[in-house]
Amino acid sequence: MEIKEFKLDNARIRLDIEVPGDRIDAEYARVLKELQKKAEIKGFRVGKAPIDLVEKKYSDYVLGETSENIVRSAYVETIEQKGYTPVSQPVFDFEKVEKGKPFSFKIEFDIPPTIELGQYKGSHVEQKVVKVTDEDVEAEIETMREKMATITKKEGDTIKVQKGDQVTLKMKRIDDKSKEEIDAAAFTSHNLIVGKSKESWAIDDDIIGMEKDEEKEIKVKYPKDYEVEDLKGQKVTYLVKVEEIFEFKLPELNDDFAKSVGEYNSVDDLKNRIRENLETYVKSQTLNETKNKILEMIVENSKFDIPQSLIQKEMYAIFRRLQSRFGNVGNDINEFASIFGINPEELSKSIMDEADKNIKNAMALSKIAELENLKVSEEQFQKFVKSVAERNTVSEEEVVKTVEEKGNKEEIEGDLILDSAYDFIYEHADIKMSKPITFQEYVNGKK
């Protein structure tokens, strides 16, 4: 048997195999003999017809069976001989055999992905430093007070917007439209607390003094770094109409308020706990962001050969999680996208990009764990058990029992090894701390 191997893109192998004619004839004779035992030929009892008559009547069937048997057996032999580990179903390309002649055919299948790992130690990266200020703490408390505010609709003939009011507005852009287009354009509804925003482009000051049902043209100059792409750096004119005005009364900030929003003893206790929570949050976030930057650099400097079947499998897993979050609607990506008014091609590309990223990240971390001989300690496993128990308010013994029943400890340890590699790349990176920024600057994405 002659075998030619071809390495295709995306971790795929093609085998061109030629089987000699004598093996074809031997398999043909075997299939024909087996068929003779159960063949039905008029004038003969079942299994008693002469083999030449059986061959004449069932020649196409015998040739087809011979072809498939040869292909399957040759595939198994070649896989064992070459040491391949297919990760997809093989695709066969062949015609029917001919007696006495060599039989050629092709087989394609995916093999496990490979990685040529780039430099993974000494990555140069900047880590954000976030300083939680008194103003940040006060902003969080203000948000809590707003959630518990008393909102009362203002009534009367000459009610005007005042600072601190909650206002419902209707707005539409008019500077880029003709009069006919402006008349036809629909308003969009917005709610705001007047005076809350400190941004230069906010319209709060412009609506102070407006009465209910009053309309007014308001000009806005958006900054070049504005978050909405179509409005960056633009001067825009809006037609604004005040629909409703509400008195927005915040609860008094005192110890009773602190006790009402949680297990706090006083306002000072509330402030201290909020500061601690914010500091814990930003420490965790900036650490993970930095680790992700390092991993991204490692992936960019590595070479991957990934089978399409593995990407498709990961895409399906991502899509199933997405479906689950939205109540398992839609049978496939196209139907799901249609339900939510999303472009199916863009959604599919987004999922594929995420799948590709997930696989490459896992491969890079797995390779690092292998090279550095990283292992899961019993202490690390117990820490995992404790965290799961706390999240689900169950005992650690119950968590261990569940793991044993499901038999997934090895899978869990695999994930923990990736976590260890994730920590390793950070510990062996060249980290430069940034100039401190406030929590609000961090949340708003400012540098």
Coordinates of C-alpha atoms in Angstrom, one line a residue:
M1 CA 0.0 0.0 0.0
E2 CA 1.5 3.3 -1.1
I3 CA 0.7 6.4 1.1
K4 CA 1.4 10.0 0.3
E5 CA 0.9 12.6 3.1
F6 CA -0.1 16.2 2.6
K7 CA -0.2 18.8 5.4
L8 CA -3.1 21.2 4.7
D9 CA -4.0 24.5 6.4
N10 CA -5.9 24.6 9.7
A11 CA -4.3 21.4 11.2
R12 CA -5.8 19.2 8.4
I13 CA -4.2 16.1 6.8
R14 CA -4.8 14.6 3.4
L15 CA -3.7 11.1 2.6
D16 CA -3.5 9.9 -1.0
I17 CA -3.5 6.1 -0.8
E18 CA -3.0 3.5 -3.5
V19 CA -3.9 -0.2 -2.7
P20 CA -2.5 -2.9 -5.0
G21 CA -4.7 -4.9 -7.3
D22 CA -4.1 -8.2 -5.5
R23 CA -5.5 -6.8 -2.2
I24 CA -8.6 -5.6 -4.2
D25 CA -9.1 -9.0 -5.7
A26 CA -8.8 -10.7 -2.2
E27 CA -11.3 -8.3 -0.6
Y28 CA -13.7 -8.7 -3.7
A29 CA -13.6 -12.5 -3.4
R30 CA -14.3 -12.3 0.4
V31 CA -17.3 -10.0 -0.1
L32 CA -18.6 -12.1 -2.9
K33 CA -18.3 -15.3 -0.8
E34 CA -20.1 -13.7 2.1
L35 CA -22.9 -12.6 -0.2
Q36 CA -23.2 -16.0 -1.7
K37 CA -24.3 -17.4 1.7
K38 CA -27.4 -15.2 1.7
A39 CA -28.0 -14.4 -2.0
E40 CA -31.4 -15.2 -3.4
I41 CA -31.2 -16.4 -7.0
K42 CA -34.3 -17.8 -8.8
G43 CA -34.2 -21.6 -9.1
F44 CA -31.8 -22.0 -6.2
R45 CA -32.2 -22.3 -2.5
V46 CA -30.8 -19.4 -0.4
G47 CA -27.0 -19.7 -0.2
K48 CA -26.8 -22.5 -2.8
A49 CA -26.6 -20.4 -6.0
P50 CA -23.3 -20.8 -8.1
I51 CA -20.9 -18.0 -7.3
D52 CA -20.7 -16.8 -10.9
L53 CA -24.4 -16.2 -11.0
V54 CA -24.3 -14.3 -7.7
E55 CA -21.5 -12.2 -9.1
K56 CA -23.3 -11.5 -12.3
K57 CA -26.5 -10.3 -10.4
Y58 CA -24.8 -8.4 -7.6
S59 CA -21.6 -7.1 -9.2
D60 CA -22.3 -3.5 -8.5
Y61 CA -23.1 -4.2 -4.9
V62 CA -19.9 -6.3 -4.5
L63 CA -17.7 -3.6 -6.0
G64 CA -19.3 -0.9 -3.8
E65 CA -18.8 -3.0 -0.6
T66 CA -15.2 -3.8 -1.6
S67 CA -14.5 -0.1 -2.2
E68 CA -15.8 0.9 1.2
N69 CA -14.2 -1.9 3.1
I70 CA -10.8 -1.2 1.5
V71 CA -11.1 2.5 2.3
R72 CA -12.0 2.0 5.9
S73 CA -9.4 -0.7 6.6
A74 CA -6.7 1.4 4.8
Y75 CA -7.7 4.4 6.9
V76 CA -7.4 2.5 10.2
E77 CA -4.0 1.0 9.2
T78 CA -2.6 4.3 8.1
I79 CA -3.7 6.1 11.3
E80 CA -2.1 3.4 13.4
Q81 CA 1.1 3.3 11.2
K82 CA 1.6 7.1 11.1
G83 CA 0.5 7.7 14.7
Y84 CA -2.2 10.3 13.8
T85 CA -4.9 11.3 16.3
P86 CA -7.8 12.5 14.3
V87 CA -10.1 15.0 16.0
S88 CA -12.8 15.1 13.3
Q89 CA -14.6 12.5 11.2
P90 CA -12.7 11.5 8.1
V91 CA -13.9 12.6 4.6
F92 CA -13.3 10.0 1.9
D93 CA -13.1 10.7 -1.8
F94 CA -13.1 7.6 -4.0
E95 CA -14.7 5.8 -6.9
K96 CA -15.6 2.1 -7.2
V97 CA -12.7 -0.4 -7.4
E98 CA -12.0 -2.4 -10.5
K99 CA -11.0 -6.0 -10.3
G100 CA -7.3 -6.6 -10.8
K101 CA -6.4 -2.9 -10.8
P102 CA -4.8 -0.7 -8.1
F103 CA -7.3 1.4 -6.2
S104 CA -6.5 5.1 -5.4
F105 CA -8.5 7.3 -3.1
K106 CA -8.1 10.3 -0.8
I107 CA -8.8 10.8 2.9
E108 CA -8.9 14.1 4.8
F109 CA -9.3 14.7 8.6
D110 CA -8.3 17.2 11.3
I111 CA -5.5 16.6 13.8
P112 CA -5.0 18.2 17.2
P113 CA -4.0 21.9 17.1
T114 CA -0.4 22.9 17.5
I115 CA 1.4 26.0 18.8
E116 CA 4.8 27.4 18.3
L117 CA 5.0 29.5 21.5
G118 CA 6.6 32.9 21.3
Q119 CA 8.3 34.7 24.2
Y120 CA 6.3 34.4 27.3
K121 CA 8.6 35.9 29.9
G122 CA 9.6 39.5 30.3
S123 CA 6.7 41.0 28.5
H124 CA 6.7 44.8 28.9
V125 CA 3.3 46.1 29.9
E126 CA 1.8 49.0 31.8
Q127 CA -0.7 48.4 34.6
K128 CA -3.2 51.0 35.6
V129 CA -3.1 52.5 39.0
V130 CA -6.5 53.6 40.3
K131 CA -6.7 55.8 43.4
V132 CA -10.1 55.8 45.1
T133 CA -10.8 59.3 46.3
D134 CA -13.4 60.8 48.7
E135 CA -15.2 62.1 45.6
D136 CA -15.5 58.5 44.3
V137 CA -16.9 57.3 47.6
E138 CA -19.4 60.2 47.6
A139 CA -20.4 59.5 44.0
E140 CA -21.3 55.9 45.0
I141 CA -23.3 57.0 48.0
E142 CA -25.1 59.6 45.8
T143 CA -26.1 56.8 43.5
M144 CA -27.5 54.8 46.4
R145 CA -29.4 57.9 47.6
E146 CA -30.8 58.4 44.1
K147 CA -32.1 54.8 44.0
M148 CA -34.1 55.6 47.2
A149 CA -35.2 59.1 46.2
T150 CA -38.8 60.3 46.4
I151 CA -40.0 61.3 43.0
T152 CA -43.1 63.5 42.8
K153 CA -44.6 64.9 39.6
K154 CA -44.8 68.7 39.6
E155 CA -48.2 70.1 38.8
G156 CA -49.3 73.6 37.9
D157 CA -49.6 76.1 35.0
T158 CA -46.1 77.6 35.1
I159 CA -43.9 74.8 36.4
K160 CA -40.3 75.4 35.4
V161 CA -37.2 73.1 35.3
Q162 CA -34.9 73.6 38.3
K163 CA -31.6 72.2 39.2
G164 CA -32.1 68.8 41.0
D165 CA -35.4 68.0 39.2
Q166 CA -35.8 64.8 37.2
V167 CA -37.0 65.7 33.7
T168 CA -38.4 63.6 30.9
L169 CA -37.4 65.1 27.5
K170 CA -38.1 64.5 23.9
M171 CA -35.2 65.2 21.5
K172 CA -34.4 65.0 17.9
R173 CA -31.4 66.3 15.8
I174 CA -32.3 69.0 13.4
D175 CA -29.0 70.5 12.1
D176 CA -28.4 67.8 9.4
K177 CA -32.0 67.7 8.0
S178 CA -34.3 69.7 5.8
K179 CA -37.5 71.2 7.2
E180 CA -39.5 68.3 5.8
E181 CA -37.2 65.7 7.2
I182 CA -37.3 67.4 10.6
D183 CA -41.1 67.4 10.6
A184 CA -41.1 63.7 9.7
A185 CA -38.3 62.7 12.2
A186 CA -39.4 61.0 15.4
F187 CA -38.5 62.3 18.8
T188 CA -36.5 60.1 21.2
S189 CA -37.3 60.1 24.9
H190 CA -34.7 60.8 27.6
N191 CA -34.7 61.1 31.4
L192 CA -32.1 63.1 33.3
I193 CA -31.5 64.6 36.7
V194 CA -30.7 68.2 36.1
G195 CA -27.3 69.3 37.2
K196 CA -26.0 65.8 37.8
S197 CA -23.8 65.6 34.8
K198 CA -20.5 67.5 34.9
E199 CA -19.6 66.9 31.3
S200 CA -19.1 69.9 29.0
W201 CA -21.5 68.6 26.4
A202 CA -24.4 68.1 28.9
I203 CA -27.6 70.1 28.2
D204 CA -28.6 70.5 31.9
D205 CA -27.9 74.2 32.1
D206 CA -29.8 74.8 28.8
I207 CA -33.0 73.3 30.0
I208 CA -33.1 75.1 33.4
G209 CA -36.1 77.5 33.4
M210 CA -37.9 75.7 30.6
E211 CA -41.6 75.0 31.2
K212 CA -43.6 71.8 30.7
D213 CA -44.4 71.3 26.9
E214 CA -41.9 74.1 26.0
E215 CA -39.7 73.5 22.9
K216 CA -36.2 74.8 22.5
E217 CA -33.3 74.5 20.1
I218 CA -30.1 73.5 21.9
K219 CA -26.6 73.4 20.4
V220 CA -24.1 70.9 21.7
K221 CA -20.3 70.6 21.0
Y222 CA -19.1 67.0 21.5
P223 CA -15.5 66.3 22.3
K224 CA -13.2 64.5 20.0
D225 CA -13.1 61.5 22.3
Y226 CA -16.8 61.2 22.7
E227 CA -18.0 57.6 23.0
V228 CA -20.5 57.7 20.1
E229 CA -18.5 57.5 16.9
D230 CA -20.9 59.5 14.7
L231 CA -20.9 62.4 17.2
K232 CA -17.2 62.7 17.9
G233 CA -16.0 66.4 17.6
Q234 CA -19.3 67.5 16.0
K235 CA -21.4 70.5 16.6
V236 CA -25.0 69.3 16.8
T237 CA -28.4 71.1 17.2
Y238 CA -31.3 69.4 18.9
L239 CA -34.9 70.3 19.2
V240 CA -35.8 69.6 22.8
K241 CA -39.2 69.4 24.4
V242 CA -39.9 69.1 28.1
E243 CA -42.5 66.4 28.7
E244 CA -42.7 66.0 32.4
I245 CA -41.0 67.6 35.5
F246 CA -40.5 65.8 38.7
E247 CA -39.3 66.8 42.1
F248 CA -36.4 64.5 42.9
K249 CA -35.9 64.5 46.7
L250 CA -32.9 62.5 48.1
P251 CA -33.1 60.9 51.5
E252 CA -31.0 62.6 54.1
L253 CA -27.5 61.2 54.5
N254 CA -27.4 60.0 58.1
D255 CA -26.8 56.9 60.2
D256 CA -30.4 55.7 59.6
F257 CA -29.9 55.9 55.9
A258 CA -26.6 53.9 56.2
K259 CA -28.5 51.2 58.2
S260 CA -31.3 51.1 55.7
V261 CA -29.0 50.2 52.7
G262 CA -27.1 47.4 54.3
E263 CA -25.3 46.0 57.4
Y264 CA -23.7 49.3 58.2
N265 CA -23.5 50.9 61.7
S266 CA -23.1 54.5 60.6
V267 CA -22.3 56.8 57.7
D268 CA -18.6 56.5 58.4
D269 CA -18.9 52.7 58.4
L270 CA -20.8 53.0 55.0
K271 CA -18.0 55.2 53.6
N272 CA -15.2 52.9 54.8
R273 CA -16.9 49.8 53.4
I274 CA -17.6 51.5 50.0
R275 CA -14.0 52.6 49.8
E276 CA -12.8 49.0 50.6
N277 CA -15.1 47.5 48.0
L278 CA -14.0 50.0 45.3
E279 CA -10.4 49.4 46.1
T280 CA -10.9 45.6 46.0
Y281 CA -12.8 45.9 42.7
V282 CA -10.2 48.1 40.9
K283 CA -7.3 46.0 42.2
S284 CA -8.9 42.8 40.7
Q285 CA -10.0 44.5 37.5
T286 CA -6.6 46.2 36.7
L287 CA -4.8 43.0 37.6
N288 CA -6.9 40.9 35.2
E289 CA -6.6 43.6 32.5
T290 CA -2.8 43.5 32.8
K291 CA -2.8 39.7 32.6
N292 CA -5.0 39.8 29.5
K293 CA -2.6 42.3 27.9
I294 CA 0.3 40.0 28.6
L295 CA -1.5 37.0 27.3
E296 CA -2.6 38.9 24.2
M297 CA 1.1 39.8 23.5
I298 CA 2.1 36.2 23.9
V299 CA -0.6 35.0 21.5
E300 CA 0.3 37.6 18.9
N301 CA 3.9 36.4 19.0
S302 CA 3.0 32.7 18.7
K303 CA 2.1 30.6 15.7
F304 CA -1.0 28.4 15.8
D305 CA -2.4 25.7 13.6
I306 CA -6.0 25.1 14.6
P307 CA -8.5 22.8 12.9
Q308 CA -11.7 24.4 11.7
S309 CA -13.7 21.6 13.4
L310 CA -12.4 22.8 16.8
I311 CA -13.3 26.4 16.1
Q312 CA -16.8 25.3 15.0
K313 CA -17.2 23.3 18.3
E314 CA -16.2 26.3 20.4
M315 CA -18.5 28.6 18.4
Y316 CA -21.4 26.2 19.1
A317 CA -20.5 26.3 22.8
I318 CA -20.4 30.1 22.8
F319 CA -23.7 30.4 20.9
R320 CA -25.4 28.0 23.3
R321 CA -24.3 30.2 26.3
L322 CA -25.6 33.2 24.4
Q323 CA -28.9 31.4 23.8
S324 CA -29.2 30.4 27.4
R325 CA -28.8 34.1 28.6
F326 CA -31.8 35.1 26.4
G327 CA -34.1 32.2 27.2
N328 CA -32.9 29.7 24.6
V329 CA -34.6 31.5 21.7
G330 CA -33.7 30.7 18.1
N331 CA -32.7 27.4 16.6
D332 CA -29.5 28.7 15.0
I333 CA -27.5 31.9 14.6
N334 CA -29.6 33.2 11.7
E335 CA -32.9 32.8 13.6
F336 CA -31.4 34.2 16.8
A337 CA -30.1 37.2 14.9
S338 CA -33.4 37.7 13.2
I339 CA -35.3 37.7 16.5
F340 CA -33.0 40.5 18.0
G341 CA -32.6 42.5 14.8
I342 CA -28.9 41.7 14.5
N343 CA -26.9 41.2 11.3
P344 CA -26.3 37.4 11.3
E345 CA -23.0 37.7 9.4
E346 CA -21.7 40.1 12.0
L347 CA -22.9 38.0 14.9
S348 CA -21.3 34.9 13.3
K349 CA -18.0 36.7 12.8
S350 CA -18.1 38.0 16.4
I351 CA -18.7 34.5 17.7
M352 CA -16.0 33.0 15.5
D353 CA -13.5 35.7 16.6
E354 CA -14.3 34.9 20.3
A355 CA -13.9 31.2 19.6
D356 CA -10.5 31.7 17.9
K357 CA -9.4 33.9 20.8
N358 CA -10.5 31.4 23.5
I359 CA -8.8 28.5 21.8
K360 CA -5.5 30.4 21.3
N361 CA -5.5 31.7 24.9
A362 CA -6.0 28.2 26.3
M363 CA -3.4 26.7 24.0
A364 CA -0.8 29.3 25.0
L365 CA -1.5 28.9 28.7
S366 CA -1.4 25.1 28.4
K367 CA 1.9 25.2 26.6
I368 CA 3.4 27.5 29.3
A369 CA 2.1 25.1 32.0
E370 CA 3.7 22.2 30.2
L371 CA 7.1 24.0 29.7
E372 CA 7.2 25.2 33.3
N373 CA 5.9 21.9 34.7
L374 CA 3.1 23.7 36.6
K375 CA 1.0 21.4 38.9
V376 CA -2.1 21.8 40.9
S377 CA -1.4 21.6 44.7
E378 CA -3.9 20.2 47.2
E379 CA -4.0 23.7 48.7
Q380 CA -5.0 25.2 45.4
F381 CA -7.7 22.6 44.9
Q382 CA -9.0 23.2 48.5
K383 CA -9.1 27.0 47.8
F384 CA -11.3 26.3 44.7
V385 CA -13.6 24.1 46.8
K386 CA -13.9 26.8 49.4
S387 CA -14.8 29.5 46.9
V388 CA -17.4 27.3 45.2
A389 CA -18.9 26.5 48.7
E390 CA -19.1 30.2 49.6
R391 CA -20.6 31.2 46.3
N392 CA -23.3 28.6 46.5
T393 CA -23.8 28.7 50.3
V394 CA -23.1 25.0 50.8
S395 CA -20.5 23.1 52.8
E396 CA -17.1 22.3 51.4
E397 CA -17.9 18.6 52.0
E398 CA -20.9 18.9 49.6
V399 CA -18.8 20.5 46.9
V400 CA -16.2 17.6 47.2
K401 CA -19.0 15.0 47.1
T402 CA -20.4 16.6 43.9
V403 CA -17.0 16.7 42.2
E404 CA -16.6 13.0 43.1
E405 CA -20.0 12.0 41.8
K406 CA -19.5 13.9 38.5
G407 CA -16.0 12.6 38.2
N408 CA -14.7 16.0 36.9
K409 CA -11.8 16.6 39.3
E410 CA -9.4 16.2 36.4
E411 CA -11.2 18.8 34.4
I412 CA -11.2 21.2 37.3
E413 CA -7.5 20.7 37.8
G414 CA -7.0 21.4 34.1
D415 CA -8.7 24.8 34.6
L416 CA -6.6 25.5 37.7
I417 CA -3.4 24.7 35.9
L418 CA -4.4 27.4 33.3
D419 CA -5.0 29.8 36.2
S420 CA -1.5 29.0 37.4
A421 CA -0.1 29.7 34.0
Y422 CA -2.1 33.0 33.9
D423 CA -0.5 34.0 37.2
F424 CA 2.9 32.8 36.0
I425 CA 3.0 35.2 33.0
Y426 CA 2.2 38.1 35.2
E427 CA 4.8 37.2 37.8
H428 CA 7.4 37.0 35.0
A429 CA 6.5 40.1 33.2
D430 CA 8.1 43.6 33.3
I431 CA 5.3 45.6 34.8
K432 CA 5.3 49.4 34.8
M433 CA 2.7 51.1 36.9
S434 CA 0.9 54.0 35.3
K435 CA 0.3 57.5 36.7
P436 CA -2.6 57.2 39.2
I437 CA -6.1 58.0 38.0
T438 CA -9.3 58.3 39.9
F439 CA -12.0 55.7 40.0
Q440 CA -14.3 57.8 37.9
E441 CA -11.6 58.3 35.3
Y442 CA -11.1 54.6 35.3
V443 CA -14.8 53.8 34.9
N444 CA -15.1 56.4 32.1
G445 CA -12.1 55.0 30.3
K446 CA -10.0 58.1 30.6
K447 CA -6.2 58.0 30.7

